[in-house]
Tab-separated table of C-alpha atoms in Angstrom:
chain	number	residue	atom	x	y	z
A	1	ALA	CA	74.931	-50.605	-139.443
A	2	GLN	CA	76.837	-49.032	-136.854
A	3	THR	CA	80.401	-47.805	-137.634
A	4	VAL	CA	82.965	-46.578	-135.501
A	5	THR	CA	85.743	-44.274	-136.483
A	6	GLN	CA	88.900	-43.131	-135.058
A	7	SER	CA	90.654	-40.479	-137.008
A	8	GLN	CA	93.737	-40.389	-135.200
A	9	PRO	CA	96.001	-43.267	-136.315
A	10	GLU	CA	98.815	-42.220	-134.188
A	11	MET	CA	99.368	-39.961	-131.263
A	12	SER	CA	102.418	-39.323	-129.016
A	13	VAL	CA	102.447	-37.714	-125.365
A	14	GLN	CA	105.248	-36.957	-122.951
A	15	GLU	CA	105.266	-39.206	-119.788
A	16	ALA	CA	103.398	-37.252	-116.896
A	17	GLU	CA	101.483	-35.309	-119.398
A	18	THR	CA	97.659	-35.440	-120.960
A	19	VAL	CA	96.294	-37.024	-124.032
A	20	THR	CA	93.087	-37.256	-125.662
A	21	LEU	CA	92.056	-39.764	-127.998
A	22	SER	CA	89.181	-39.323	-130.149
A	23	CYS	CA	86.242	-41.290	-131.475
A	24	THR	CA	83.223	-40.811	-133.383
A	25	TYR	CA	80.343	-43.307	-134.190
A	26	ASP	CA	77.259	-43.642	-136.251
A	27	THR	CA	73.852	-45.356	-134.813
A	28	SER	CA	70.395	-44.719	-135.052
A	29	GLU	CA	69.807	-46.533	-131.562
A	30	SER	CA	69.362	-44.620	-128.580
A	31	ASP	CA	70.688	-47.189	-126.112
A	32	TYR	CA	73.817	-48.746	-126.558
A	33	TYR	CA	77.409	-48.995	-124.842
A	34	LEU	CA	80.748	-47.384	-125.561
A	35	PHE	CA	84.044	-48.761	-124.578
A	36	TRP	CA	87.805	-47.992	-124.843
A	37	TYR	CA	89.979	-51.272	-125.116
A	38	LYS	CA	93.754	-51.406	-124.835
A	39	GLN	CA	95.930	-53.576	-126.810
A	40	PRO	CA	99.711	-53.637	-125.672
A	41	PRO	CA	102.500	-54.827	-128.121
A	42	SER	CA	102.230	-58.603	-128.278
A	43	ARG	CA	99.652	-58.730	-125.075
A	44	GLN	CA	96.112	-59.307	-124.908
A	45	MET	CA	93.687	-56.465	-125.342
A	46	ILE	CA	91.807	-55.279	-122.022
A	47	LEU	CA	88.966	-53.034	-121.397
A	48	VAL	CA	89.904	-49.548	-120.083
A	49	ILE	CA	86.677	-48.061	-119.564
A	50	ARG	CA	82.972	-48.265	-120.458
A	51	GLN	CA	79.993	-45.840	-120.807
A	52	GLU	CA	76.355	-46.453	-120.872
A	53	ALA	CA	74.478	-44.190	-123.444
A	54	TYR	CA	71.639	-43.612	-121.073
A	55	LYS	CA	74.192	-42.343	-118.366
A	56	GLN	CA	74.889	-38.358	-118.754
A	57	GLN	CA	77.609	-38.668	-116.443
A	58	ASN	CA	81.272	-39.326	-118.117
A	59	ALA	CA	82.835	-42.385	-117.029
A	60	THR	CA	86.275	-42.391	-115.066
A	61	GLU	CA	88.684	-45.107	-114.078
A	62	ASN	CA	91.507	-43.678	-112.067
A	63	ARG	CA	93.803	-41.765	-114.708
A	64	PHE	CA	91.111	-42.576	-117.466
A	65	SER	CA	88.143	-40.441	-118.437
A	66	VAL	CA	85.792	-40.037	-121.088
A	67	ASN	CA	84.067	-37.231	-122.798
A	68	PHE	CA	80.801	-38.584	-124.039
A	69	GLN	CA	78.585	-36.163	-126.210
A	70	LYS	CA	75.518	-38.322	-127.133
A	71	ALA	CA	74.263	-35.602	-129.751
A	72	ALA	CA	77.560	-35.243	-131.434
A	73	LYS	CA	77.978	-38.983	-131.272
A	74	SER	CA	81.303	-38.520	-130.015
A	75	PHE	CA	83.444	-40.462	-127.431
A	76	SER	CA	86.979	-39.268	-126.514
A	77	LEU	CA	89.214	-40.640	-124.026
A	78	LYS	CA	91.493	-38.696	-121.623
A	79	ILE	CA	94.513	-40.178	-120.186
A	80	SER	CA	95.955	-37.928	-117.436
A	81	ASP	CA	99.517	-38.383	-116.034
A	82	SER	CA	100.623	-40.646	-118.780
A	83	GLN	CA	102.837	-43.377	-117.898
A	84	LEU	CA	105.299	-45.635	-120.195
A	85	GLY	CA	103.029	-48.496	-119.548
A	86	ASP	CA	99.960	-46.629	-121.269
A	87	ALA	CA	101.799	-47.238	-124.624
A	88	ALA	CA	99.696	-49.243	-126.724
A	89	MET	CA	96.800	-49.369	-129.436
A	90	TYR	CA	93.690	-48.150	-128.226
A	91	PHE	CA	90.557	-49.183	-129.704
A	92	CYS	CA	86.835	-47.363	-129.484
A	93	ALA	CA	84.123	-49.802	-129.527
A	94	TYR	CA	80.376	-49.716	-129.724
A	95	CYS	CA	77.900	-52.379	-128.467
A	96	SER	CA	74.181	-52.338	-129.020
A	97	SER	CA	71.811	-52.944	-126.151
A	98	LEU	CA	69.323	-54.298	-128.638
A	99	GLU	CA	71.269	-56.990	-130.378
A	100	TYR	CA	71.820	-60.520	-128.851
A	101	GLY	CA	74.883	-60.957	-127.171
A	102	ASN	CA	78.327	-58.725	-126.559
A	103	LYS	CA	78.807	-57.902	-130.582
A	104	LEU	CA	81.483	-55.227	-130.549
A	105	VAL	CA	81.958	-52.830	-133.360
A	106	PHE	CA	85.701	-51.667	-133.218
A	107	GLY	CA	87.366	-48.703	-134.643
A	108	ALA	CA	90.421	-48.745	-136.452
A	109	GLY	CA	92.520	-47.901	-133.422
A	110	THR	CA	95.056	-45.237	-132.498
A	111	ILE	CA	98.644	-46.092	-131.674
A	112	LEU	CA	99.605	-44.343	-128.573
A	113	ARG	CA	103.431	-43.684	-127.902
A	114	VAL	CA	104.657	-42.359	-124.731
A	115	LYS	CA	107.850	-40.577	-124.633
A	116	SER	CA	110.193	-40.390	-121.434
B	1	GLU	CA	94.624	-64.789	-112.866
B	2	ALA	CA	92.382	-66.441	-115.169
B	3	GLU	CA	93.353	-66.039	-118.705
B	4	VAL	CA	92.012	-66.939	-122.327
B	5	ALA	CA	94.472	-69.370	-123.765
B	6	GLN	CA	95.177	-69.466	-127.486
B	7	SER	CA	97.667	-71.603	-129.710
B	8	PRO	CA	99.831	-71.241	-131.878
B	9	ARG	CA	100.751	-67.812	-131.224
B	10	TYR	CA	102.226	-67.706	-134.593
B	11	LYS	CA	101.613	-69.815	-137.776
B	12	ILE	CA	103.169	-69.248	-141.226
B	13	THR	CA	101.688	-71.545	-144.022
B	14	GLU	CA	101.579	-71.583	-147.672
B	15	LYS	CA	98.316	-70.771	-149.525
B	16	SER	CA	96.134	-73.417	-150.158
B	17	GLN	CA	97.296	-75.228	-147.117
B	18	ALA	CA	94.858	-75.926	-143.940
B	19	VAL	CA	95.501	-74.172	-140.727
B	20	ALA	CA	93.633	-74.361	-137.368
B	21	PHE	CA	93.683	-72.205	-134.214
B	22	TRP	CA	92.563	-73.327	-130.770
B	23	CYS	CA	91.095	-71.394	-128.014
B	24	ASP	CA	90.334	-72.140	-124.300
B	25	PRO	CA	88.154	-69.440	-122.560
B	26	ILE	CA	88.098	-68.511	-119.070
B	27	SER	CA	86.391	-71.191	-116.998
B	28	GLY	CA	82.779	-70.558	-116.811
B	29	HIS	CA	82.495	-68.214	-119.463
B	30	ALA	CA	79.473	-69.383	-121.835
B	31	THR	CA	80.069	-66.870	-124.836
B	32	LEU	CA	83.173	-67.419	-126.981
B	33	TYR	CA	83.864	-65.182	-129.961
B	34	TRP	CA	86.344	-65.444	-132.608
B	35	TYR	CA	87.712	-62.168	-134.207
B	36	ARG	CA	89.891	-61.340	-137.211
B	37	GLN	CA	92.182	-58.330	-136.957
B	38	ILE	CA	93.800	-57.514	-140.281
B	39	LEU	CA	96.946	-55.141	-140.014
B	40	GLY	CA	96.032	-51.433	-139.329
B	41	GLN	CA	92.197	-52.282	-138.781
B	42	GLY	CA	90.126	-52.949	-135.981
B	43	PRO	CA	88.978	-56.548	-135.040
B	44	GLU	CA	85.819	-57.819	-136.644
B	45	LEU	CA	83.724	-60.595	-135.541
B	46	LEU	CA	83.896	-63.828	-137.367
B	47	VAL	CA	81.791	-66.179	-135.227
B	48	GLN	CA	80.110	-66.023	-131.754
B	49	PHE	CA	79.158	-69.138	-129.770
B	50	GLN	CA	76.786	-69.366	-126.676
B	51	ASP	CA	77.735	-72.790	-124.899
B	52	GLU	CA	78.228	-75.174	-128.006
B	53	SER	CA	75.736	-73.529	-130.176
B	54	VAL	CA	76.886	-70.829	-133.207
B	55	VAL	CA	74.542	-67.590	-132.442
B	56	ASP	CA	76.387	-65.453	-135.070
B	57	ASP	CA	78.252	-66.460	-137.927
B	58	SER	CA	77.215	-63.897	-140.405
B	59	GLN	CA	80.546	-62.787	-141.412
B	60	LEU	CA	82.453	-66.166	-141.358
B	61	PRO	CA	83.492	-67.030	-145.043
B	62	LYS	CA	81.972	-70.518	-144.905
B	63	ASP	CA	83.464	-71.602	-148.197
B	64	ARG	CA	86.501	-72.070	-146.345
B	65	PHE	CA	86.354	-71.132	-142.594
B	66	SER	CA	84.758	-73.416	-140.059
B	67	ALA	CA	84.510	-73.135	-136.289
B	68	GLU	CA	83.310	-75.517	-133.640
B	69	ARG	CA	82.770	-75.761	-129.829
B	70	LEU	CA	81.780	-79.256	-129.538
B	71	LYS	CA	81.569	-79.383	-125.727
B	72	GLY	CA	80.687	-75.721	-125.006
B	73	VAL	CA	84.266	-75.029	-123.521
B	74	ASP	CA	87.308	-75.143	-125.976
B	75	SER	CA	86.933	-74.006	-129.528
B	76	THR	CA	88.642	-74.562	-132.856
B	77	LEU	CA	88.549	-72.129	-135.834
B	78	LYS	CA	89.746	-73.704	-139.105
B	79	ILE	CA	90.938	-72.360	-142.405
B	80	GLN	CA	90.935	-74.618	-145.630
B	81	PRO	CA	92.228	-73.532	-148.140
B	82	ALA	CA	94.236	-70.631	-146.582
B	83	GLU	CA	94.456	-67.621	-149.002
B	84	LEU	CA	97.218	-64.700	-148.992
B	85	GLY	CA	94.252	-62.254	-147.769
B	86	ASP	CA	93.714	-64.532	-144.711
B	87	SER	CA	96.924	-63.022	-143.225
B	88	ALA	CA	95.832	-61.558	-139.880
B	89	MET	CA	95.691	-61.871	-136.021
B	90	TYR	CA	92.983	-64.167	-135.006
B	91	LEU	CA	91.636	-63.155	-131.569
B	92	CYS	CA	89.646	-65.559	-129.306
B	93	ALA	CA	87.594	-63.779	-126.473
B	94	SER	CA	85.027	-64.777	-124.005
B	95	SER	CA	82.464	-63.344	-121.592
B	96	LEU	CA	80.366	-64.751	-118.864
B	97	GLY	CA	77.155	-64.377	-120.715
B	98	VAL	CA	75.328	-62.371	-123.530
B	99	THR	CA	74.105	-59.614	-121.273
B	100	ASN	CA	75.526	-56.624	-122.978
B	101	THR	CA	77.902	-55.208	-120.769
B	102	GLY	CA	80.615	-55.291	-123.419
B	103	GLU	CA	83.415	-56.519	-121.310
B	104	LEU	CA	85.135	-59.364	-123.229
B	105	PHE	CA	88.316	-61.015	-122.027
B	106	PHE	CA	90.820	-61.616	-125.155
B	107	GLY	CA	93.598	-64.009	-125.386
B	108	GLU	CA	96.863	-62.987	-126.980
B	109	GLY	CA	95.905	-64.113	-130.410
B	110	SER	CA	97.304	-66.186	-133.061
B	111	ARG	CA	99.059	-64.266	-135.928
B	112	LEU	CA	98.764	-65.937	-139.290
B	113	THR	CA	100.936	-65.298	-142.317
B	114	VAL	CA	99.898	-66.937	-145.505
B	115	LEU	CA	102.869	-67.042	-148.235
């Protein structure tokens, strides 16, 4: 079974600075998807960024980018120019391309605090 | 903007009581998921529906949990009897179909406290 590990329970960043959240995963599959989801306090979880394992190029979405290291099974999220609205719980998630349906396996999450 | 609706947002109950949660997915979304998120942990899939059919309930504790999506639209998750360990956030999510894009749309969740 696939597992996702987020080793940083909590991180802090100064507004306008850059922060990197770490994620490692374990799988025997070669084709899969990786995601970062954001869960703001008392609000719904939303997709931040997605990476297909067959793509070597790292995904970017505005201030959010990933560092995908397939051999190392590492998938970190970099947030540039951090804003107060970035404060949330961030979940790394894995999705097999072989299993039926969008079954996501989540990590335990990292709480990101943004200081003004 | 279309959202996944869940109710109630908060529920406090005593152990051995019955509790039910309701979810209305985004219109047109064929796939519906119920996740359980225990404090300090990531969400774990309980049950997945494709239209009105259950496609995965392998992690659903069937002795006390049940889920249905009778008309393939909204869904109800029931717990009877509730136990202390059931205290958690219950998240509903939906997606257009089962192709593995991984983009799920989540509701705000129903937080259950069992006393």
